[in-house]
Short mmCIF file of C-alpha atoms in Angstrom, two decimals:
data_model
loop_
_atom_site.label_atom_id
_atom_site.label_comp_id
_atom_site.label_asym_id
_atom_site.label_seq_id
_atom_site.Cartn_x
_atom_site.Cartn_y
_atom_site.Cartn_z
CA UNK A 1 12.42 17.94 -21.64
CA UNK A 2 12.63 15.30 -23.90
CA UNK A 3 10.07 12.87 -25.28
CA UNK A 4 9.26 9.78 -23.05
CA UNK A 5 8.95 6.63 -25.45
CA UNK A 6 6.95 3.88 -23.94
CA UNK A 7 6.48 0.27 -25.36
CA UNK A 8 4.81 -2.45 -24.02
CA UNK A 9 3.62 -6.28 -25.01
CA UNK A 10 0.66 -7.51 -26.39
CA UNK A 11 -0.35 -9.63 -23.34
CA UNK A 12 0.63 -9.57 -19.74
CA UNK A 13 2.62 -12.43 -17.83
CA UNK A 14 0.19 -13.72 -15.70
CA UNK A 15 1.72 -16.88 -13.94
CA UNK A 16 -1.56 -18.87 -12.90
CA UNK A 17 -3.01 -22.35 -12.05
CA UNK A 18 -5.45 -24.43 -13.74
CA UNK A 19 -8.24 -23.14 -11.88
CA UNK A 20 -7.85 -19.51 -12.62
CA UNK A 21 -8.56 -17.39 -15.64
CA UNK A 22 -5.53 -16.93 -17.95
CA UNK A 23 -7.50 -14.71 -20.59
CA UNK A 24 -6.55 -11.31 -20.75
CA UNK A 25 -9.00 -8.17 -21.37
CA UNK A 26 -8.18 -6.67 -24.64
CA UNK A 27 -8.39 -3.39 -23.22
CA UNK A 28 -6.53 -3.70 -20.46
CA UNK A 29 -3.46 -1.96 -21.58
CA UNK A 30 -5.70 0.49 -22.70
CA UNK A 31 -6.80 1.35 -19.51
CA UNK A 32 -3.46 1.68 -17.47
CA UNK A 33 -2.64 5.07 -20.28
CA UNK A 34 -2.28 7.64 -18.14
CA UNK A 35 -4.06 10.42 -19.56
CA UNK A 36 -2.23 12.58 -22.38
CA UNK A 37 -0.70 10.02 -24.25
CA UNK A 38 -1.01 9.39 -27.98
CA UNK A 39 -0.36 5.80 -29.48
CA UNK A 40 2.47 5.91 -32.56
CA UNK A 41 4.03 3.06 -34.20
CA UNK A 42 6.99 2.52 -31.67
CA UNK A 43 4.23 2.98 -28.72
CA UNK A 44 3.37 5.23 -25.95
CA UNK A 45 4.92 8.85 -26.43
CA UNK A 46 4.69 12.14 -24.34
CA UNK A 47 6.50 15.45 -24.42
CA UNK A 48 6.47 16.05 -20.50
CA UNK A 49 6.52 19.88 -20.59
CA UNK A 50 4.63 21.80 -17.73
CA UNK A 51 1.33 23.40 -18.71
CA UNK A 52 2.54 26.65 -16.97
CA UNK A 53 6.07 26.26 -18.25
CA UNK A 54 7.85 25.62 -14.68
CA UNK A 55 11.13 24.05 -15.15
CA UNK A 56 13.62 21.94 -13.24
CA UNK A 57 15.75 23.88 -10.69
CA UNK A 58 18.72 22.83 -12.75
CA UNK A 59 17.77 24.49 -16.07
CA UNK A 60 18.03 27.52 -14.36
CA UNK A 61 22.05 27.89 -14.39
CA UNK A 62 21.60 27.78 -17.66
CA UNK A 63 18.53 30.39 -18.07
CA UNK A 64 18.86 33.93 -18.60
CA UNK A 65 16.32 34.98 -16.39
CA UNK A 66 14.41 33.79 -13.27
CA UNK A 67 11.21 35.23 -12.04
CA UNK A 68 12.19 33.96 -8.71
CA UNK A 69 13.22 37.37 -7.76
CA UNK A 70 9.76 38.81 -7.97
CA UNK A 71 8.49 37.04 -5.26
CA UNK A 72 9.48 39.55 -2.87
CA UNK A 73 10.42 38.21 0.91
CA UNK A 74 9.26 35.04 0.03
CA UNK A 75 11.78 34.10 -2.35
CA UNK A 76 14.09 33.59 0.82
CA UNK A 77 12.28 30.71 1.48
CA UNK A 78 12.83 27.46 0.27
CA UNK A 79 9.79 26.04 -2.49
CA UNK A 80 9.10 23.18 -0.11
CA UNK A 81 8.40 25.45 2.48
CA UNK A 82 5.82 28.10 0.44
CA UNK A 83 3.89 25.16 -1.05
CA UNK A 84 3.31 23.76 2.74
CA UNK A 85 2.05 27.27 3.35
CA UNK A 86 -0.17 27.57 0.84
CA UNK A 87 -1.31 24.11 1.45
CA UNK A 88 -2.08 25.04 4.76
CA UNK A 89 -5.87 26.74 3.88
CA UNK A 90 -8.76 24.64 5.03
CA UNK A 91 -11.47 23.78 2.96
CA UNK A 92 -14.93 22.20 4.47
CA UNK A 93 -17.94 22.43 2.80
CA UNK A 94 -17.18 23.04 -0.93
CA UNK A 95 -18.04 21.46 -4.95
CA UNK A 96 -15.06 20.15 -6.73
CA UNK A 97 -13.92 22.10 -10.00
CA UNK A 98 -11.55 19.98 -11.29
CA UNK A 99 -8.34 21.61 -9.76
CA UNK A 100 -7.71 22.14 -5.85
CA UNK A 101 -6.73 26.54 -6.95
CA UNK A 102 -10.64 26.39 -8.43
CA UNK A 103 -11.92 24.74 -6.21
CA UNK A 104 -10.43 27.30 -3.22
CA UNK A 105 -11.84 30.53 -5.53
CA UNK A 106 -15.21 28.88 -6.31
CA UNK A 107 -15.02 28.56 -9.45
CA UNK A 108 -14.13 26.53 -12.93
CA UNK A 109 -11.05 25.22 -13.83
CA UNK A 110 -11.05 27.01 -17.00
CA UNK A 111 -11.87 30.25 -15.72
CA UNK A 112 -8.78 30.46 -14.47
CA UNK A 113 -6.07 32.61 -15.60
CA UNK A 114 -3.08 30.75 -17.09
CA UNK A 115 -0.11 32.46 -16.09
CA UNK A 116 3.22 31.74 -18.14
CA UNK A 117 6.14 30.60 -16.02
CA UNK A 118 8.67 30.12 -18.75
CA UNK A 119 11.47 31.40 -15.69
CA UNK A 120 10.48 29.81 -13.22
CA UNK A 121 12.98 26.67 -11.93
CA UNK A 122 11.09 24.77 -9.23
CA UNK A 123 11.95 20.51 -8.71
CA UNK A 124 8.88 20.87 -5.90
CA UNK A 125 6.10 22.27 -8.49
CA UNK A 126 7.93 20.29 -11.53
CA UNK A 127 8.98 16.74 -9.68
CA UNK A 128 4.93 16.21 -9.03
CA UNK A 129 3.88 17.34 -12.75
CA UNK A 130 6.78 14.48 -14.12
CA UNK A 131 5.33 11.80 -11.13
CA UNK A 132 1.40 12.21 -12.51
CA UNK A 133 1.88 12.37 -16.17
CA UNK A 134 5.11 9.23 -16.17
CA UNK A 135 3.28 5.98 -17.32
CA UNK A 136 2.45 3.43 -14.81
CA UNK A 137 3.26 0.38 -17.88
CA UNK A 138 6.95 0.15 -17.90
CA UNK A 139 6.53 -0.65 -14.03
CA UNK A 140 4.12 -3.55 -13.97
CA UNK A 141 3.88 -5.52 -16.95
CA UNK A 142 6.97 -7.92 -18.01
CA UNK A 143 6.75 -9.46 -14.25
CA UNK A 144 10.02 -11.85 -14.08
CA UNK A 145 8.90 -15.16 -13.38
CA UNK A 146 10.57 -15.51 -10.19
CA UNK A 147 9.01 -12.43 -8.51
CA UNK A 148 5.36 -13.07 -10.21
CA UNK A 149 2.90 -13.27 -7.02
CA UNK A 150 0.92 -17.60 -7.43
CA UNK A 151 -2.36 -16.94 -9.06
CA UNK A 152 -5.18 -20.15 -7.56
CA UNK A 153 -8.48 -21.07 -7.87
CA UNK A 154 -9.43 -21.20 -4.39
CA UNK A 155 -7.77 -23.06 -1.26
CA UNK A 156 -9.05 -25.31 2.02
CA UNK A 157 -8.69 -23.53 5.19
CA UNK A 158 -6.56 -26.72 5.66
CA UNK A 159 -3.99 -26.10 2.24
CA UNK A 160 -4.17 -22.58 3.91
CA UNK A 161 -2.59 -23.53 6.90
CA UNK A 162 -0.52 -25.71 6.05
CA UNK A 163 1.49 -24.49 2.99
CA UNK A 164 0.48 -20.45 2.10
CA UNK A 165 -0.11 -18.77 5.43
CA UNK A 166 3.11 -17.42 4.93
CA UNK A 167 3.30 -16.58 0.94
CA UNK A 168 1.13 -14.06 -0.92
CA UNK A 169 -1.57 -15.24 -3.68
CA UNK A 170 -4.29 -14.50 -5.56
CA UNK A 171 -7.16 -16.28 -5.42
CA UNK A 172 -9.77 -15.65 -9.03
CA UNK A 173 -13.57 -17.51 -7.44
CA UNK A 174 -14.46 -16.70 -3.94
CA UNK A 175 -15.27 -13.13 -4.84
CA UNK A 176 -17.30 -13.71 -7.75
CA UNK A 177 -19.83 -15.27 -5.69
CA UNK A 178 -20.32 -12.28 -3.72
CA UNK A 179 -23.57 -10.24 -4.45
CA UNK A 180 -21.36 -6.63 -4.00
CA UNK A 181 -19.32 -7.74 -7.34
CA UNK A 182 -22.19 -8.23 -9.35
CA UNK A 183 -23.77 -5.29 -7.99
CA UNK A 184 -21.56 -2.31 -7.57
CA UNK A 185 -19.95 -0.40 -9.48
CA UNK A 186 -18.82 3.38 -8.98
CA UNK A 187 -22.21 5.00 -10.53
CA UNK A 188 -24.20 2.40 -8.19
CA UNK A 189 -22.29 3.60 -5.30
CA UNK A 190 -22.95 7.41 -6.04
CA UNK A 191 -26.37 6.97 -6.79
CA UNK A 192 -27.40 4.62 -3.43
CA UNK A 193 -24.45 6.19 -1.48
CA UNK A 194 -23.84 9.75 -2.75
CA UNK A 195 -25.14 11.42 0.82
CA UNK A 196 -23.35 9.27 2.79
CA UNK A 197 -19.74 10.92 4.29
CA UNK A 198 -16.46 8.54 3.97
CA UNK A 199 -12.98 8.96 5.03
CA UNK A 200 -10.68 9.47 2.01
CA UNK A 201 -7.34 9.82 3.92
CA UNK A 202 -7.77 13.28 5.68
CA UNK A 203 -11.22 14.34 4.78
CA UNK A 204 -14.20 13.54 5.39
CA UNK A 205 -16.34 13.99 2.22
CA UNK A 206 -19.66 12.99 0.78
CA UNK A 207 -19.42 10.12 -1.50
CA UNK A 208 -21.04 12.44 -4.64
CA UNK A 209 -18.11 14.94 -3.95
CA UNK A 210 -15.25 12.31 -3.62
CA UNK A 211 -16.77 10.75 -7.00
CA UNK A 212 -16.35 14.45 -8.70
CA UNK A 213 -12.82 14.73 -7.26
CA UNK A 214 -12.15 10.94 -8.35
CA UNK A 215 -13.32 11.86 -12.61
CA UNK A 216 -11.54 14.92 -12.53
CA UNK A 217 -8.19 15.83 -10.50
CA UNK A 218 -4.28 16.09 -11.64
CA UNK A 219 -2.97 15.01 -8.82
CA UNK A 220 -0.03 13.22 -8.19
CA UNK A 221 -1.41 10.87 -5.48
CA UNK A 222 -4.99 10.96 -5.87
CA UNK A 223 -7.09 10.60 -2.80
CA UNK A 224 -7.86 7.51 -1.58
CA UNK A 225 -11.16 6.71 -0.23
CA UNK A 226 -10.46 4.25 3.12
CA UNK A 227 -13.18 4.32 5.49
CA UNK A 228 -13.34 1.11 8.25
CA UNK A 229 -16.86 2.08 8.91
CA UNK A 230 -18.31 1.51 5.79
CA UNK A 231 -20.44 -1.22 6.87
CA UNK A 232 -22.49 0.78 9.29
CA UNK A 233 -22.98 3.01 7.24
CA UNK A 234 -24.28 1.73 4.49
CA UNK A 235 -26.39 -0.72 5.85
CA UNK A 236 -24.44 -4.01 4.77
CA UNK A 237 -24.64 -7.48 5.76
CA UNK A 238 -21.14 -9.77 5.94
CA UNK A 239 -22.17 -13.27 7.00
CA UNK A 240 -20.86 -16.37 6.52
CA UNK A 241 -20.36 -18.36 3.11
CA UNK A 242 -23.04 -17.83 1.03
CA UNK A 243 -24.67 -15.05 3.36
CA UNK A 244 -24.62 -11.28 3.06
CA UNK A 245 -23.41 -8.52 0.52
CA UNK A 246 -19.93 -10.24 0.82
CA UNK A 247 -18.18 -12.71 3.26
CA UNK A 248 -14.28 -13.56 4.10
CA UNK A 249 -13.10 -16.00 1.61
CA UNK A 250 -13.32 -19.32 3.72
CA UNK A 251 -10.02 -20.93 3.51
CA UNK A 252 -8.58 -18.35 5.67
CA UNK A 253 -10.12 -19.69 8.45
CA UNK A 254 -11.18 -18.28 12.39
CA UNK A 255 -10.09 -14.88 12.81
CA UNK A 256 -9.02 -15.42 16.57
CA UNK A 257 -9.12 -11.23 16.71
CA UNK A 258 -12.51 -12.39 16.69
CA UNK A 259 -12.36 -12.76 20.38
CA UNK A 260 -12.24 -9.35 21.01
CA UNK A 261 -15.64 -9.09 20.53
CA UNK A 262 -17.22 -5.47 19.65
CA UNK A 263 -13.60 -4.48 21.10
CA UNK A 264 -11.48 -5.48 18.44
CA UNK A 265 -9.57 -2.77 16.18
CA UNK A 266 -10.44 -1.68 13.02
CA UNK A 267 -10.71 -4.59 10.38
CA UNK A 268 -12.46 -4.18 7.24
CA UNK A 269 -12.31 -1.09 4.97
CA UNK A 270 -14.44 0.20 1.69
CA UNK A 271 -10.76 1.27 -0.55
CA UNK A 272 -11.97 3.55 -3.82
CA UNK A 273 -9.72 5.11 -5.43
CA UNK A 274 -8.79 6.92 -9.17
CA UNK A 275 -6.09 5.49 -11.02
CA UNK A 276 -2.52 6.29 -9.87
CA UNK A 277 -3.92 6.39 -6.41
CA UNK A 278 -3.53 3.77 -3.47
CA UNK A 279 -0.70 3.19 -0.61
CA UNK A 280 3.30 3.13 -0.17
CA UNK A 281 5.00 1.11 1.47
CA UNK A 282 3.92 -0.20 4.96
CA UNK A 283 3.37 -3.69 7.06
CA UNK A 284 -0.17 -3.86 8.06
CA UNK A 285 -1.29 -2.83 12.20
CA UNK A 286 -0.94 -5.14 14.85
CA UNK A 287 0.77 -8.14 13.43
CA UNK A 288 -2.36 -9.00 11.00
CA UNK A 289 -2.49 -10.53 8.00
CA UNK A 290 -5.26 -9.32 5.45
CA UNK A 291 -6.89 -9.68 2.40
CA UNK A 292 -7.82 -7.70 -0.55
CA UNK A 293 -10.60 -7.92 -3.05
CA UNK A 294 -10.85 -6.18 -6.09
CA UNK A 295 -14.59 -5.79 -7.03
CA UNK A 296 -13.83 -3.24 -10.23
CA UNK A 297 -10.83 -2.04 -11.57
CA UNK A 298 -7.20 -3.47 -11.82
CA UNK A 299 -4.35 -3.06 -8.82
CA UNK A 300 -0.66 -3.59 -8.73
CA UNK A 301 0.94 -5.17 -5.69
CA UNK A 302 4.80 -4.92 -4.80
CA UNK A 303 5.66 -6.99 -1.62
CA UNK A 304 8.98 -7.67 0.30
CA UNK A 305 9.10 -10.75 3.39
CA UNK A 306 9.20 -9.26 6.87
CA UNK A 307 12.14 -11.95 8.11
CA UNK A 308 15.15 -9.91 9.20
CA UNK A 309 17.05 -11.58 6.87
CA UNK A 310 15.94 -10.15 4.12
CA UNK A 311 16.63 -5.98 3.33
CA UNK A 312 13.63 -3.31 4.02
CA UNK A 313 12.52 -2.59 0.06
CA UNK A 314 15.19 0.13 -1.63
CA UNK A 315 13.67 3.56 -0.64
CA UNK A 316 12.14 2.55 2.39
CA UNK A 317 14.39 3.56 5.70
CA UNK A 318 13.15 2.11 8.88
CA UNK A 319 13.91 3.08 12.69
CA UNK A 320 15.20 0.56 14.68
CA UNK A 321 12.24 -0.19 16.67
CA UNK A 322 10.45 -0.14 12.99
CA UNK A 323 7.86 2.52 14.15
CA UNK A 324 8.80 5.15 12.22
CA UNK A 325 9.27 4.40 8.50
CA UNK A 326 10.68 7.09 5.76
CA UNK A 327 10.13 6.73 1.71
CA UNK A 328 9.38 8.78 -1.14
CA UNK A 329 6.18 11.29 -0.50
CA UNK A 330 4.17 9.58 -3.62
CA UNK A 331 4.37 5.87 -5.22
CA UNK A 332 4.97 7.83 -8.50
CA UNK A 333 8.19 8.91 -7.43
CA UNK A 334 9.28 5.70 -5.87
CA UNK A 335 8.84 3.62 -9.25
CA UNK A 336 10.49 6.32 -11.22
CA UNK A 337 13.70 6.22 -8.62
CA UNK A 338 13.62 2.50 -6.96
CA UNK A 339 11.39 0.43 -8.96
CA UNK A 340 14.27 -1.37 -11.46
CA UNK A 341 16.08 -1.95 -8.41
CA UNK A 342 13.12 -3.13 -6.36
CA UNK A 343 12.78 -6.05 -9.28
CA UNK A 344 16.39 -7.67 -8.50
CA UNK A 345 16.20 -7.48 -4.47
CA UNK A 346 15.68 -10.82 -2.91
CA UNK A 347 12.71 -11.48 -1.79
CA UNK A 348 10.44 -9.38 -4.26
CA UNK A 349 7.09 -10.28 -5.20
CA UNK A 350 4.75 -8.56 -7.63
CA UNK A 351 1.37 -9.19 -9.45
CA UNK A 352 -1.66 -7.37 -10.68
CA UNK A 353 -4.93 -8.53 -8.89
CA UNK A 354 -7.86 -8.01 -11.51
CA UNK A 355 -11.68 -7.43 -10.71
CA UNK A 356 -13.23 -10.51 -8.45
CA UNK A 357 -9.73 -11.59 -7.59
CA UNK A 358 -8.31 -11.53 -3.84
CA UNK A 359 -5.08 -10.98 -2.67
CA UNK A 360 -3.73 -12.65 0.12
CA UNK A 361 -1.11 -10.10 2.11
CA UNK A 362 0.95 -12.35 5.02
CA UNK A 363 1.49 -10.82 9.01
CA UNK A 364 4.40 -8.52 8.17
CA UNK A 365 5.29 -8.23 4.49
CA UNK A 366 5.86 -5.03 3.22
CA UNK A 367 3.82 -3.82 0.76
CA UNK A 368 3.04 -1.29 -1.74
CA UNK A 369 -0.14 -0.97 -3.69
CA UNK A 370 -1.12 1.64 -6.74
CA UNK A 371 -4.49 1.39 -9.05
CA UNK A 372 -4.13 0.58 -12.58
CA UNK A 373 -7.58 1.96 -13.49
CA UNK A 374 -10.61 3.61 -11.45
CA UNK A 375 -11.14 0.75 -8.87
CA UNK A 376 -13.59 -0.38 -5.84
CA UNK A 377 -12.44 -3.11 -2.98
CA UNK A 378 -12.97 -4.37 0.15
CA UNK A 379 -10.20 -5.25 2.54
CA UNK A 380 -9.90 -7.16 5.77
CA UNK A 381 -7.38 -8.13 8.60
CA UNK A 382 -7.15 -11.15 10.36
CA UNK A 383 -5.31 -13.37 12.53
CA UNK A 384 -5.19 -16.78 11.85
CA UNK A 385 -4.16 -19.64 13.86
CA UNK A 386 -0.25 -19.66 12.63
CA UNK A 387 0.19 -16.27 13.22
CA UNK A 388 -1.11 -16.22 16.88
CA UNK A 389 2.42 -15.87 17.71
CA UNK A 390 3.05 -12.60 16.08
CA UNK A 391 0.23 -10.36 16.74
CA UNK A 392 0.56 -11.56 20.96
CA UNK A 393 4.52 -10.64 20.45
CA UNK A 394 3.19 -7.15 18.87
CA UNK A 395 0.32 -6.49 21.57
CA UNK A 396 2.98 -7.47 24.15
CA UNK A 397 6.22 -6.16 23.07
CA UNK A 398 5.37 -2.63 20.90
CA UNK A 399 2.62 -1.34 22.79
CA UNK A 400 3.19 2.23 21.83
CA UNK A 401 2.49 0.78 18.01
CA UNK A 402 -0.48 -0.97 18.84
CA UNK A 403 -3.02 0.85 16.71
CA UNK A 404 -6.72 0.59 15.70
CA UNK A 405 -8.11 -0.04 19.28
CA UNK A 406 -11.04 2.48 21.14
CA UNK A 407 -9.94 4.30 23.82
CA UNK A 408 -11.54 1.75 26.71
CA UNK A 409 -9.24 -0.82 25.49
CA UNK A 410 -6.24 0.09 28.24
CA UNK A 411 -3.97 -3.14 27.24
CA UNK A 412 -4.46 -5.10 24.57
CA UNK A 413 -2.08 -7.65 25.33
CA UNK A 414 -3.77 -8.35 28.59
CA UNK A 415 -7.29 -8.17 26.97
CA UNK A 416 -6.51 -10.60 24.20
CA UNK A 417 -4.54 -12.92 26.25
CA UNK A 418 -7.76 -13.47 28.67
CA UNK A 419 -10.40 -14.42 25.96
CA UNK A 420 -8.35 -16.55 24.09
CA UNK A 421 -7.61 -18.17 27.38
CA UNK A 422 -11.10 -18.32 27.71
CA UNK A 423 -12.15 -19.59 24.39
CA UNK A 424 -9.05 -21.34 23.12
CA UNK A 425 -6.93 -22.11 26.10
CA UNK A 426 -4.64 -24.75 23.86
CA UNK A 427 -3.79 -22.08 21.09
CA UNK A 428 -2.79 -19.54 23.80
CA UNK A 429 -0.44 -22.20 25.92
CA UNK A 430 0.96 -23.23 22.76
CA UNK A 431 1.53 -19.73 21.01
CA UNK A 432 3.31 -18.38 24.36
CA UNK A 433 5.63 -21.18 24.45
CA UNK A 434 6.64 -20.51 21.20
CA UNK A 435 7.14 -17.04 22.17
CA UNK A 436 9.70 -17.85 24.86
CA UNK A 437 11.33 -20.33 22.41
CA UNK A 438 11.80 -17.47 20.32
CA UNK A 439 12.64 -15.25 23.09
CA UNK A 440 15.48 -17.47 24.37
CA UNK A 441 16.95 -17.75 21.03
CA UNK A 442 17.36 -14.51 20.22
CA UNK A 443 19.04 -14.37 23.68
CA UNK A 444 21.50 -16.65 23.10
CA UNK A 445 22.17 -15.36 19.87
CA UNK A 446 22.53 -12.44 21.36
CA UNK A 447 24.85 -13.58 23.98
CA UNK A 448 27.24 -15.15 21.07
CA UNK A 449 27.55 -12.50 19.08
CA UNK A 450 29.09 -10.31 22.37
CA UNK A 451 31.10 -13.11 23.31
CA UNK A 452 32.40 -13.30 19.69
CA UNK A 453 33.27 -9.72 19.97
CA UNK A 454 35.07 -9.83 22.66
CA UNK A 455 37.62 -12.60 21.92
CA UNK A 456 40.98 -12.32 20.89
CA UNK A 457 43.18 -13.95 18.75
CA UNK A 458 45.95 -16.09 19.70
CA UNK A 459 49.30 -14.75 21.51
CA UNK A 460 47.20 -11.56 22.45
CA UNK A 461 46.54 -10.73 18.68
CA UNK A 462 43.01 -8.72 18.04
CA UNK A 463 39.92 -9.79 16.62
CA UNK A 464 40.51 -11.92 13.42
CA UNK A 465 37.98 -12.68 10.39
CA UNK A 466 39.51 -16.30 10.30
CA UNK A 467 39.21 -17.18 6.87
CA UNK A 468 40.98 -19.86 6.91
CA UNK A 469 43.84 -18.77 4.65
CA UNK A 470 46.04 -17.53 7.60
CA UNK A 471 46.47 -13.98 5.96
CA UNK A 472 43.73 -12.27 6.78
CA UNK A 473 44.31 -8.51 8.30
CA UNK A 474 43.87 -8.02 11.99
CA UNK A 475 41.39 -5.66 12.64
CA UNK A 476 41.62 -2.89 15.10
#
């Protein structure tokens, strides 16, 4: 392949209030390189060629030979299939050696035998190599000022409410009051935490082990370290303002999930995670909103607004029902194929959230999220007072979507309904009104749209447009 020239600015567009920091680190940029590039005069440059030699499927009409054939049986199958295979083999109890083929034999990454593959055409072994070593810079810096994500100070639960419940921000001073910024850091967390087991997606792995996965992998999605049970297990205290390792930024205000008691769902992860690594596009469970603070490191944030009015982001298919939802396997692959296009749909909002800084994400915007550099955070979901509506619509009208919940919670809907009926009797009368306001409407819009359908033109003729010109086609 080709080279890949790469050139960026000399400072990134932050858009940002008086309140928050407008410097810039002077090694930033430096630290979004991906690995393997080398700085020239015009910028970033690469020559993407595979290690091994694997090509594109395409090259191979071209190619004189194709070592294909000596797979035997196999070659029958189709790539996608083999690597699922292979990928298949379980691995438990094991020390990280830089590669996941070492790791399976035991032993170190160079020790292993390096096996040209000059004939071999493959887009499911080459597509991955192109998605880890493209560079993340062309993708998030040069923001356009219309989709660039408000950077404040702080807010009032009050300024909250009343004017950003429904609009992501980033907020640069609640989280540098926490003790956890000042205080962790990945080496602290390895050397107070290295026994302790997290999730990281769909393993469970000693923090020491995910840390020597984390320094040293080629992976095109890096593992991400998400565990909701973080607290617990490593002995943390979340209080109120001003109490505790860290506490919810207060303008967000009562979480009424909160009423759930030690039934509510999952809230609050521990997020770790390598650069490159992080999460595609989704809506967070049950109607929440959330935040996320960055306590090291540098993320990226892509978000679309959940109103049907507005298209699902390109790349991202979604059921009817909106429980099943279809993109590209790895975020590297959707910026390489979507990402331009993502920039001019209506709607889009982007920004980078930098260490001590919180993102605000609102009940049901899409988003996608990718780390810039090696980075720790903390995230939370909540339900605040104008959202009520939409998580009781969830719990009551996708129950088979409802998610996060133990297994003695039988209905949610029912559960939540009775101790906020209990504790805030107002906000539930008021919230289920709504609900049948919104119920009837779409009703009758419903009802107007058939009718619509159904009518006929005049002296019998079909179904016309009617734009008002007189010579518009009938339509059968």
């Amino acid at each position: 392949m080709g080279s890949l020239a790469v050139t960026y600015e000399d400072s990134m567009p932050f858009h940002h209030s008086d309140t928050a920091r407008s410097d810039v680190p002077t090694s930033f940029e430096a630290d979004l390189i991906p690995d393997g590039f080398e700085g020239s005069e015009s910028g970033l440059t690469t020559v993407s060629v595979h290690p091994l030699g694997v090509k594109p499927l395409g090259n191979a009409y071209m190619a004189h030979g194709n070592i294909r054939t000596n797979a035997g049986l196999l070659a029958i199958l189709p790539d996608e299939l083999i690597t699922q295979i292979m990928e298949s083999s379980q691995l438990k109890q094991f020390q990280w050696h830089g590669s996941w083929l070492s790791t399976y034999l035991g032993v170190r990454k160079e020790r292993l035998s390096q096996i040209q593959c000059d004939n071999l055409f493959s887009d499911a072994l080459h597509r991955p190599f192109l998605c880890t070593h493209s560079p993340l810079l062309p993708h998030v810096l040069n923001i356009p000022e219309a989709n660039t994500i408000t950077r404040l100070g702080d807010l009032t639960s009050a300024e909250f409410a009343a004017h950003w419940a429904d609009r992501p921000f980033i907020l640069t001073d609640p989280a540098r009051q926490w003790p956890a910024f000042h205080q962790w850091s990945l080496s602290f967390l390895r050397e107070h935490y290295g026994d302790v087991v997290f999730r990281a997606e769909a393993v469970d792995w000693p923090y020491s082990t995910y840390s020597d996965y984390m320094s040293n992998n080629q992976d095109e999605s890096p593992l991400y370290l998400f565990d909701h049970s973080f607290v617990e297990k490593m002995g943390l205290k979340v209080g109120d303002v001003g109490k505790g390792h860290y506490w919810p930024p207060a303008c967000f205000g009562e979480d009424l999930f909160d009423v759930f008691g030690d039934q509510r769902p999952d809230r609050r992860w521990l997020i770790v995670g390598d650069a490159r690594s992080g999460s595609s596009f989704h809506k967070d469970p049950n109607a929440t909103s959330a935040w996320n603070a960055v306590l090291r490191g540098s993320k990226y944030w892509i978000m679309f607004p959940s109103d049907l009015s507005y298209p699902a982001p390109p790349g991202v298919y979604v059921s009817e029902d909106q429980s099943e939802v279809t993109s590209p396997l790895s975020i590297a692959e959707w910026l390489l194929s979507f990402h331009t296009e993502a920039r001019r749909t209506r709607g889009c909002k982007e920004g980078i959230c930098r260490e001590g800084e919180v993102l605000h994400v609102p009940s049901g915007w899409w988003h996608l999220v990718v780390n810039l550099s090696p980075s720790i955070a903390i995230t939370q979901n909540f339900v605040p007072r104008t959202h009520l509506v939409n998580a009781l619509a969830f719990l009551k009208d996708k129950p088979d979507q409802v998610s996060g919940f133990k297994a003695d919670v039988k209905d949610p809907y029912h559960l939540f309904t009775t101790r906020l009926n209990g504790k805030h009797p107002r906000y539930l009368q008021e919230s289920l009104a709504e609900m049948s306001k919104l119920q009837m409407g779409r009703k009758r819009k419903w009802e107007e749209l058939v009718q619509a359908t159904e009518a006929k033109g005049p002296e019998g003729n079909e179904f016309s447009f009617g734009f008002g010109d007189g010579d518009d086609e009938n339509v059968p």
